[in-house]
Coordinates of C-alpha atoms and ligand atoms in Angstrom, one line a residue:
M1 CA 76.8 180.3 -74.9
A2 CA 75.6 183.6 -73.5
P3 CA 73.7 183.3 -70.4
K4 CA 70.0 184.1 -70.8
H5 CA 70.4 187.2 -68.2
Q6 CA 73.0 189.3 -67.9
A7 CA 73.8 192.4 -66.0
P8 CA 72.3 195.5 -68.0
R9 CA 74.5 197.3 -70.0
G10 CA 76.6 199.6 -68.2
T11 CA 76.2 198.1 -64.9
R12 CA 78.2 195.5 -63.6
D13 CA 78.3 193.3 -60.4
L14 CA 81.2 193.6 -58.1
L15 CA 82.6 189.6 -56.8
P16 CA 83.8 189.6 -53.4
D17 CA 87.6 189.4 -54.5
E18 CA 87.1 193.0 -55.8
L19 CA 85.2 194.4 -52.8
D20 CA 88.4 193.7 -50.8
R21 CA 89.7 196.7 -52.6
W22 CA 86.9 198.7 -52.6
Q23 CA 85.7 198.1 -48.9
W24 CA 89.6 199.3 -48.2
A25 CA 89.0 202.4 -50.0
E26 CA 85.9 203.2 -48.5
A27 CA 87.1 202.5 -45.3
R28 CA 89.9 204.7 -46.0
A29 CA 87.5 207.3 -47.1
R30 CA 85.5 207.2 -43.9
E31 CA 88.6 207.8 -41.7
V32 CA 89.7 210.7 -43.6
L33 CA 86.0 212.5 -43.7
A34 CA 85.6 211.8 -39.9
R35 CA 89.1 213.7 -39.0
Y36 CA 87.7 216.8 -41.3
G37 CA 84.5 216.6 -39.1
Y38 CA 82.4 215.3 -42.1
R39 CA 79.2 213.4 -41.3
E40 CA 77.2 211.1 -43.6
I41 CA 74.0 212.1 -44.9
R42 CA 72.0 209.5 -47.1
T43 CA 69.4 210.8 -49.5
P44 CA 67.1 208.7 -51.9
M45 CA 68.4 206.9 -55.3
F46 CA 65.4 208.7 -57.0
E47 CA 64.0 211.9 -56.9
D48 CA 61.9 214.4 -58.9
Y49 CA 62.9 214.5 -62.2
E50 CA 62.3 218.4 -62.1
L51 CA 64.8 218.6 -59.1
F52 CA 67.7 217.6 -61.7
T53 CA 66.7 220.0 -64.7
R54 CA 66.6 223.2 -62.3
T55 CA 70.0 222.2 -60.8
S56 CA 72.5 220.3 -63.4
G57 CA 71.0 222.8 -66.0
E58 CA 68.7 222.1 -69.1
A59 CA 71.4 222.6 -71.5
S60 CA 73.9 220.0 -69.8
E61 CA 75.0 216.9 -71.1
V62 CA 73.6 215.1 -68.3
V63 CA 69.9 216.3 -68.6
Q64 CA 70.2 216.4 -72.3
K65 CA 71.2 212.9 -73.0
E66 CA 71.8 211.1 -69.7
M67 CA 69.0 210.7 -67.4
Y68 CA 67.3 207.8 -66.0
R69 CA 63.9 209.3 -66.3
F70 CA 60.6 207.7 -65.5
T71 CA 56.7 208.0 -64.3
D72 CA 56.0 205.8 -61.5
L73 CA 52.3 204.5 -61.1
G74 CA 51.2 207.2 -59.4
K75 CA 52.4 209.3 -62.4
R76 CA 54.9 211.0 -60.5
E77 CA 57.7 212.3 -62.9
L78 CA 61.1 210.8 -61.3
A79 CA 64.7 210.4 -62.1
L80 CA 67.4 208.1 -60.7
R81 CA 69.9 210.4 -59.5
P82 CA 72.7 211.3 -61.9
E83 CA 74.4 213.1 -59.2
N84 CA 74.0 213.7 -55.5
T85 CA 74.8 217.4 -54.8
A86 CA 71.2 218.7 -55.6
G87 CA 69.5 215.8 -53.6
V88 CA 71.7 216.9 -50.3
C89 CA 70.7 220.4 -50.8
R90 CA 67.1 219.4 -51.3
A91 CA 67.2 217.4 -47.9
Y92 CA 69.0 220.7 -46.4
I93 CA 66.1 222.6 -47.2
E94 CA 63.6 220.5 -46.4
H95 CA 64.8 219.6 -42.8
G96 CA 65.7 222.9 -42.0
L97 CA 69.3 222.5 -41.5
G98 CA 70.5 225.9 -42.0
G99 CA 68.2 227.0 -39.0
R100 CA 70.4 224.0 -36.8
A101 CA 73.4 225.3 -37.4
R102 CA 74.9 227.7 -40.0
I103 CA 77.7 225.5 -41.3
H104 CA 77.4 221.9 -42.2
R105 CA 79.6 219.2 -43.3
L106 CA 78.3 216.3 -45.1
W107 CA 79.7 213.4 -47.2
Y108 CA 77.8 210.5 -48.9
L109 CA 78.6 207.4 -50.9
G110 CA 76.6 205.5 -53.2
P111 CA 75.2 204.8 -56.4
M112 CA 74.7 207.5 -59.5
F113 CA 73.1 206.6 -62.5
R114 CA 73.8 208.1 -66.0
Y115 CA 72.7 206.7 -69.4
G116 CA 76.0 207.7 -71.2
R117 CA 77.8 205.4 -73.8
P118 CA 79.5 202.7 -71.6
Q119 CA 83.5 202.4 -71.8
K120 CA 86.3 202.2 -69.6
G121 CA 85.8 203.9 -66.8
R122 CA 82.4 204.9 -67.8
Y123 CA 79.1 203.1 -66.6
R124 CA 75.3 203.7 -66.2
Q125 CA 75.6 202.8 -62.5
F126 CA 78.7 204.2 -60.9
Q127 CA 80.0 204.9 -57.3
Q128 CA 80.7 208.5 -56.0
A129 CA 81.9 209.5 -52.8
G130 CA 81.3 213.2 -52.1
A131 CA 81.3 215.8 -49.7
E132 CA 79.4 219.3 -49.5
L133 CA 80.6 222.1 -47.0
I134 CA 77.5 224.1 -47.0
G135 CA 76.6 227.8 -45.0
T136 CA 79.8 230.1 -45.7
P137 CA 81.1 231.8 -49.1
A138 CA 84.7 232.1 -47.4
P139 CA 87.4 231.0 -49.4
G140 CA 88.5 229.0 -46.5
A141 CA 85.7 226.8 -47.4
D142 CA 86.8 226.3 -50.8
V143 CA 90.4 225.5 -49.4
E144 CA 89.2 223.0 -47.1
M145 CA 87.3 221.3 -49.8
I146 CA 90.3 220.9 -52.1
S147 CA 92.3 220.0 -49.2
L148 CA 89.9 217.3 -48.1
F149 CA 89.7 216.1 -51.8
V150 CA 93.4 215.8 -51.9
D151 CA 93.8 214.1 -48.8
L152 CA 91.4 211.7 -49.8
F153 CA 93.4 210.5 -52.9
E154 CA 96.6 210.6 -50.8
A155 CA 95.0 208.2 -48.4
W156 CA 94.0 205.7 -51.7
G157 CA 98.0 205.9 -52.0
F158 CA 98.0 208.6 -54.8
R159 CA 101.0 210.9 -54.6
D160 CA 102.0 214.1 -56.6
L161 CA 98.5 215.4 -57.4
V162 CA 98.0 218.4 -59.2
V163 CA 94.5 219.7 -58.9
A164 CA 93.3 221.5 -62.2
M165 CA 91.4 224.9 -61.0
N166 CA 88.9 227.5 -62.8
S167 CA 86.7 229.8 -61.8
V168 CA 83.2 230.2 -63.3
G169 CA 82.4 233.5 -61.7
T170 CA 79.0 234.6 -61.1
P171 CA 75.9 234.4 -63.4
A172 CA 76.3 237.9 -64.5
S173 CA 80.1 237.5 -65.4
R174 CA 79.3 234.2 -66.8
R175 CA 77.2 236.0 -69.4
T176 CA 79.8 238.7 -70.1
Y177 CA 81.9 235.9 -70.9
G178 CA 79.4 233.8 -72.7
D179 CA 79.2 237.1 -75.1
A180 CA 82.7 237.2 -75.7
L181 CA 83.1 233.4 -76.3
R182 CA 79.9 233.6 -78.9
A183 CA 81.5 236.9 -80.5
W184 CA 85.1 235.1 -81.0
L185 CA 83.6 231.9 -82.2
A186 CA 81.1 233.8 -84.6
P187 CA 83.7 233.2 -87.6
A188 CA 83.5 229.6 -87.2
R189 CA 80.2 228.9 -85.9
S190 CA 79.2 226.7 -89.0
R191 CA 82.3 224.6 -88.4
L192 CA 81.1 223.7 -85.0
S193 CA 79.0 220.3 -84.2
A194 CA 75.3 220.7 -84.2
D195 CA 75.5 220.5 -80.6
S196 CA 77.7 223.0 -79.7
Q197 CA 75.7 225.5 -82.0
R198 CA 72.6 224.8 -80.0
R199 CA 74.7 225.2 -76.8
L200 CA 76.2 228.3 -78.1
E201 CA 72.7 230.2 -78.0
V202 CA 71.6 228.5 -75.0
N203 CA 74.8 228.5 -72.8
P204 CA 77.7 229.3 -74.5
L205 CA 80.1 227.9 -71.7
R206 CA 79.0 224.5 -72.4
V207 CA 80.7 224.6 -75.9
L208 CA 83.9 224.3 -74.0
D209 CA 82.6 221.0 -72.7
S210 CA 82.4 219.4 -76.2
R211 CA 84.3 216.0 -76.9
D212 CA 83.7 216.4 -80.7
D213 CA 87.0 216.6 -82.6
A214 CA 86.1 219.2 -85.2
D215 CA 85.1 221.4 -82.1
L216 CA 88.1 220.6 -80.1
A217 CA 90.2 221.3 -83.0
L218 CA 88.5 224.8 -83.6
F219 CA 89.4 226.0 -79.9
H220 CA 92.8 225.6 -81.3
D221 CA 92.7 227.4 -84.7
D222 CA 95.2 229.9 -85.0
A223 CA 92.8 231.5 -87.3
L224 CA 90.6 232.8 -84.3
G225 CA 93.4 234.0 -82.2
T226 CA 93.2 233.1 -78.5
M227 CA 90.3 231.9 -76.8
P228 CA 88.8 234.4 -74.5
R229 CA 89.2 233.3 -70.8
M230 CA 86.9 233.3 -68.0
L231 CA 89.5 234.8 -65.5
D232 CA 89.8 237.6 -67.5
H233 CA 85.8 238.1 -67.4
L234 CA 85.4 237.7 -63.5
D235 CA 83.6 240.5 -61.4
V236 CA 85.7 242.0 -58.8
E237 CA 84.3 240.0 -55.6
S238 CA 85.2 236.6 -57.9
R239 CA 88.5 237.8 -58.5
V240 CA 89.4 238.6 -54.8
H241 CA 87.7 235.2 -53.8
W242 CA 89.7 233.4 -56.9
D243 CA 93.1 234.9 -55.7
A244 CA 92.3 234.0 -51.8
V245 CA 91.6 230.6 -52.8
L246 CA 94.8 230.2 -54.6
A247 CA 96.9 231.7 -51.8
G248 CA 95.2 229.3 -49.2
L249 CA 96.1 226.4 -51.3
E250 CA 99.7 227.9 -51.8
T251 CA 99.6 228.0 -47.7
L252 CA 99.0 224.0 -47.4
A253 CA 101.3 223.3 -50.4
I254 CA 98.7 221.9 -52.6
R255 CA 99.6 221.8 -56.1
C256 CA 97.0 223.5 -58.6
E257 CA 97.2 224.3 -62.2
V258 CA 94.7 226.8 -64.0
D259 CA 92.9 225.3 -66.7
H260 CA 91.0 227.9 -68.5
G261 CA 88.7 225.3 -70.5
L262 CA 87.4 223.6 -67.3
V263 CA 83.9 224.6 -66.9
R264 CA 82.2 221.3 -65.3
G265 CA 79.6 219.4 -66.5
L266 CA 76.6 220.8 -64.6
D267 CA 75.1 224.2 -64.3
Y268 CA 75.0 225.0 -60.7
Y269 CA 78.6 226.1 -60.3
T270 CA 79.6 229.6 -59.3
R271 CA 83.3 231.0 -58.7
T272 CA 85.9 227.6 -57.8
A273 CA 85.6 224.8 -59.9
F274 CA 88.3 222.1 -59.7
E275 CA 89.0 218.5 -61.0
L276 CA 91.5 215.8 -60.7
H277 CA 92.5 213.7 -64.0
D278 CA 94.5 210.6 -64.5
R279 CA 95.6 210.2 -68.1
S280 CA 96.1 206.3 -67.6
L281 CA 92.3 205.9 -67.8
G282 CA 92.1 207.5 -71.3
A283 CA 89.0 209.4 -72.6
Q284 CA 87.3 209.3 -69.2
S285 CA 90.2 210.5 -67.3
A286 CA 88.1 212.7 -64.2
L287 CA 88.5 210.9 -61.2
G288 CA 86.6 213.7 -59.4
G289 CA 85.6 217.3 -59.6
G290 CA 83.6 219.7 -57.7
G291 CA 83.3 223.5 -57.1
R292 CA 81.1 226.5 -55.3
Y293 CA 77.4 226.5 -55.8
D294 CA 76.3 229.7 -54.1
G295 CA 73.1 230.1 -56.4
L296 CA 71.9 226.4 -56.0
I297 CA 70.0 226.4 -52.5
E298 CA 68.0 229.3 -53.4
E299 CA 67.3 228.4 -57.0
L300 CA 65.5 225.5 -55.2
G301 CA 63.2 227.7 -52.8
G302 CA 65.6 227.6 -49.8
P303 CA 67.1 230.8 -48.1
P304 CA 70.3 232.5 -50.0
T305 CA 72.8 229.8 -49.0
P306 CA 76.4 229.1 -50.6
G307 CA 78.0 225.7 -50.7
V308 CA 80.9 224.3 -51.9
G309 CA 81.6 220.4 -52.5
F310 CA 83.2 217.6 -54.4
S311 CA 82.3 214.0 -55.5
I312 CA 84.8 211.5 -56.9
G313 CA 84.1 208.7 -59.1
L314 CA 85.2 205.2 -57.0
D315 CA 85.1 203.4 -60.2
R316 CA 87.7 205.2 -61.8
V317 CA 89.9 205.2 -58.4
L318 CA 89.5 201.6 -58.1
M319 CA 90.4 201.2 -61.8
V320 CA 93.6 203.0 -60.9
L321 CA 94.6 201.1 -57.9
E322 CA 94.3 197.8 -59.7
Q323 CA 96.6 198.8 -62.4
R324 CA 99.0 200.2 -59.5
G325 CA 98.4 196.9 -57.7
E326 CA 98.1 199.0 -54.7
G327 CA 95.6 199.4 -52.1
A328 CA 94.9 195.4 -51.5
P329 CA 93.9 194.6 -48.0
V330 CA 96.0 192.5 -46.1
P331 CA 93.5 189.4 -45.2
A332 CA 92.6 189.8 -41.7
G333 CA 94.4 187.1 -39.6
S334 CA 92.1 184.1 -39.4
V335 CA 91.9 180.5 -38.0
F336 CA 90.6 177.2 -39.5
V337 CA 89.5 174.8 -36.9
V338 CA 89.9 171.4 -38.0
A339 CA 88.3 168.2 -36.2
M340 CA 88.7 164.6 -35.8
D341 CA 85.4 162.4 -35.5
A342 CA 85.5 162.2 -32.0
T343 CA 86.0 166.1 -31.5
R344 CA 83.3 167.7 -33.8
V345 CA 81.0 168.6 -31.4
E346 CA 83.8 170.3 -29.6
A347 CA 85.2 171.9 -32.4
T348 CA 81.6 173.4 -33.6
R349 CA 81.5 174.9 -30.0
L350 CA 84.9 176.2 -30.0
T351 CA 84.6 177.8 -33.6
H352 CA 81.3 179.6 -32.1
E353 CA 83.2 181.1 -29.0
L354 CA 86.0 181.9 -31.1
R355 CA 84.1 183.8 -33.8
R356 CA 83.2 186.4 -30.8
E357 CA 86.7 188.0 -31.6
F358 CA 88.3 186.2 -34.5
A359 CA 87.4 185.2 -38.1
V360 CA 87.1 181.7 -37.9
E361 CA 86.5 178.9 -40.6
Q362 CA 85.4 175.4 -40.2
D363 CA 84.6 172.4 -42.0
I364 CA 80.6 171.7 -42.1
E365 CA 80.7 168.6 -43.9
S366 CA 82.3 166.5 -41.5
R367 CA 85.4 165.3 -43.9
G368 CA 88.7 163.6 -43.0
F369 CA 91.4 165.1 -41.5
G370 CA 93.3 165.5 -44.6
A371 CA 90.5 167.1 -46.7
Q372 CA 90.3 169.6 -44.0
M373 CA 93.8 170.3 -43.8
K374 CA 93.7 170.9 -47.4
S375 CA 91.0 173.4 -47.0
A376 CA 93.1 175.4 -44.2
G377 CA 96.0 175.6 -46.5
K378 CA 93.7 177.1 -49.5
S379 CA 91.2 179.2 -47.2
G380 CA 94.2 182.0 -46.5
A381 CA 93.8 181.6 -42.8
R382 CA 96.9 182.1 -41.0
V383 CA 96.2 179.2 -38.3
A384 CA 94.8 175.7 -38.3
L385 CA 93.7 174.5 -34.8
I386 CA 93.6 170.9 -34.9
L387 CA 91.6 169.2 -32.2
G388 CA 93.0 165.9 -31.7
E389 CA 90.9 163.4 -29.3
D390 CA 94.0 163.0 -27.1
E391 CA 95.2 166.5 -26.7
W392 CA 91.8 167.9 -26.2
Q393 CA 91.2 165.5 -23.3
R394 CA 94.5 166.8 -22.0
G395 CA 92.8 170.4 -22.1
E396 CA 95.0 171.2 -25.1
V397 CA 94.7 172.2 -28.8
G398 CA 97.3 171.7 -31.9
L399 CA 98.2 174.9 -33.5
K400 CA 99.8 174.9 -36.8
D401 CA 101.1 178.0 -38.0
L402 CA 99.9 177.8 -41.8
A403 CA 102.6 180.6 -42.5
T404 CA 105.6 179.2 -41.3
G405 CA 104.4 175.5 -41.0
E406 CA 105.7 175.7 -37.1
Q407 CA 103.3 173.5 -35.0
R408 CA 102.8 173.5 -31.4
T409 CA 100.2 172.5 -28.6
V410 CA 98.6 175.3 -26.7
A411 CA 96.4 175.1 -23.5
R412 CA 92.9 175.2 -24.2
D413 CA 92.3 178.3 -21.5
A414 CA 95.2 179.9 -22.7
L415 CA 94.0 179.6 -26.4
A416 CA 92.1 183.0 -27.2
Q417 CA 95.2 184.9 -25.3
Y418 CA 97.5 182.7 -27.6
L419 CA 95.6 183.8 -30.8
R420 CA 95.1 187.7 -29.8
G421 CA 99.2 187.9 -29.3
M422 CA 99.4 186.1 -32.7
L423 CA 96.8 187.8 -35.0
G424 CA 95.5 190.6 -33.0
S425 CA 91.8 191.2 -32.5
A426 CA 89.5 190.6 -35.3
A427 CA 87.6 193.6 -34.5
E428 CA 90.7 195.6 -35.9
P429 CA 90.1 196.6 -39.5
A430 CA 92.9 195.1 -41.6
A431 CA 95.8 197.1 -42.3
G432 CA 96.0 198.2 -46.0
R433 CA 99.1 198.2 -48.2
G434 CA 99.5 201.7 -50.3
A435 CA 98.0 203.9 -47.6
Ligands
HAM501 P1 80.8 215.1 -61.8 O1 82.0 215.6 -62.2 O2 79.6 215.0 -62.9 O3 80.2 215.8 -60.4 O4 81.2 213.6 -61.5 C1 82.2 213.4 -60.3 C2 82.6 212.3 -60.8 O5 82.0 211.2 -60.7 C3 83.8 212.0 -62.0 O6 84.8 212.9 -61.9 C4 83.7 210.9 -62.4 O7 85.0 210.4 -61.7 C5 82.7 210.2 -61.7 N1 81.7 209.9 -63.1 C6 80.8 210.7 -63.6 N2 80.0 210.0 -64.6 C7 80.5 208.9 -64.4 C8 80.2 207.3 -65.2 N3 79.3 207.4 -66.3 N4 80.9 206.5 -64.9 C9 81.9 206.5 -63.7 N5 82.1 207.5 -63.2 C10 81.6 208.5 -63.2 C11 79.4 215.7 -59.8 O8 78.7 215.0 -59.6 C12 79.2 216.8 -58.7 N6 78.1 216.4 -58.0 C13 80.4 217.1 -58.0 C14 80.1 218.2 -56.8 C15 79.6 217.9 -55.6 N7 80.1 219.6 -57.1 C16 79.8 220.0 -55.8 N8 79.5 219.3 -55.1

């Protein structure tokens, strides 16, 4: 029988076993972000609904179909954030960050919410890690972003990455391209899905985002000739920018591949757009994506300020790592204290003391020696400390290496030092495989 209460559709619980891998991945991400000089920013999980319609775009799938929109008791129109670039830019303006320093390197990690149809790799609450570099239009910023993006995946054990790239130009060059796309699709207009016909009017680039099979077949229909390409409609500056970004990536030996159909699902992009896919995930194959958004901060009422960034879908990354059996942390070296009736009080004191430095477990139910040893074996601990009455009175502790089965006695005074040599300090993060 199904339990009375279940997690809402499209959400899930992450249980401790799974979270070991999540924490490992998040710790690796924090290390890489710190090495690049990025600093964390935390913004609210809900914002004014209008913030997202202005930035993601009225015609985007996210705004049209996926918003968790609600009115609060004060009659404010709000929405759970479907993404975090808009929130970060809102905070950038609200706190006048532009006046404090010219360039800001920011990162975030947290849940986003989209009311999509749940399927493999697609949730209604999902976790993103993202970074934004705000304040410079230089192509070097795009290159730094893409290099950070790739380095994060490498820190999680991904290899041989190829980043899909395109330029979506400026709003003006996009209009020219939109006209070309509309003219190209004109003979087949009635065969397009209803959604695409509507998008062709409002925002023709969105048509390239269609997942409709008939639409996709049309794009490859020989009768229409070759689809016009955004790169052929770029304004001069966007072209120069594009060439400089590609040259920068080449210098760093970052592999990329031009994808003429890549337009991104949100409307705020200008110039560079990029994504990384993993086909093993099926239809929801995008592991992450981003691009430049030079008009976004101005659109929100701030001073003209360029920016570039990306977000990575951690649920999908973790899914790939799990499929590959990678990224599981080696359990931190830990200790299990086993007491006799006569040494229970001392065992509690010793556990308390050792916990300042090591991960220590102890029986709290006053069970017998055998039951405690069994628990020690199951616990994953590396060492059992056995507080036999006689040894303890002699100032010694029995120590069993649970990995090798070896036993010895160690002087009580030298115990911490001995454990340090064996386990390292618990303050050190557990080493991970696949890094
Ligand atoms: P996005 O492409 O919409 O970009 O999302 C980034 C990533 O979030 C996707 O590639 C995917 O891995 C993950 N994702 C999106 N929706 C879901 C879902 N329903 N379930 C699981 N994972 C999902 C952005 O969000 C932009 N803010 C990126 C950006 C930052 N652009 C500039 N700065």
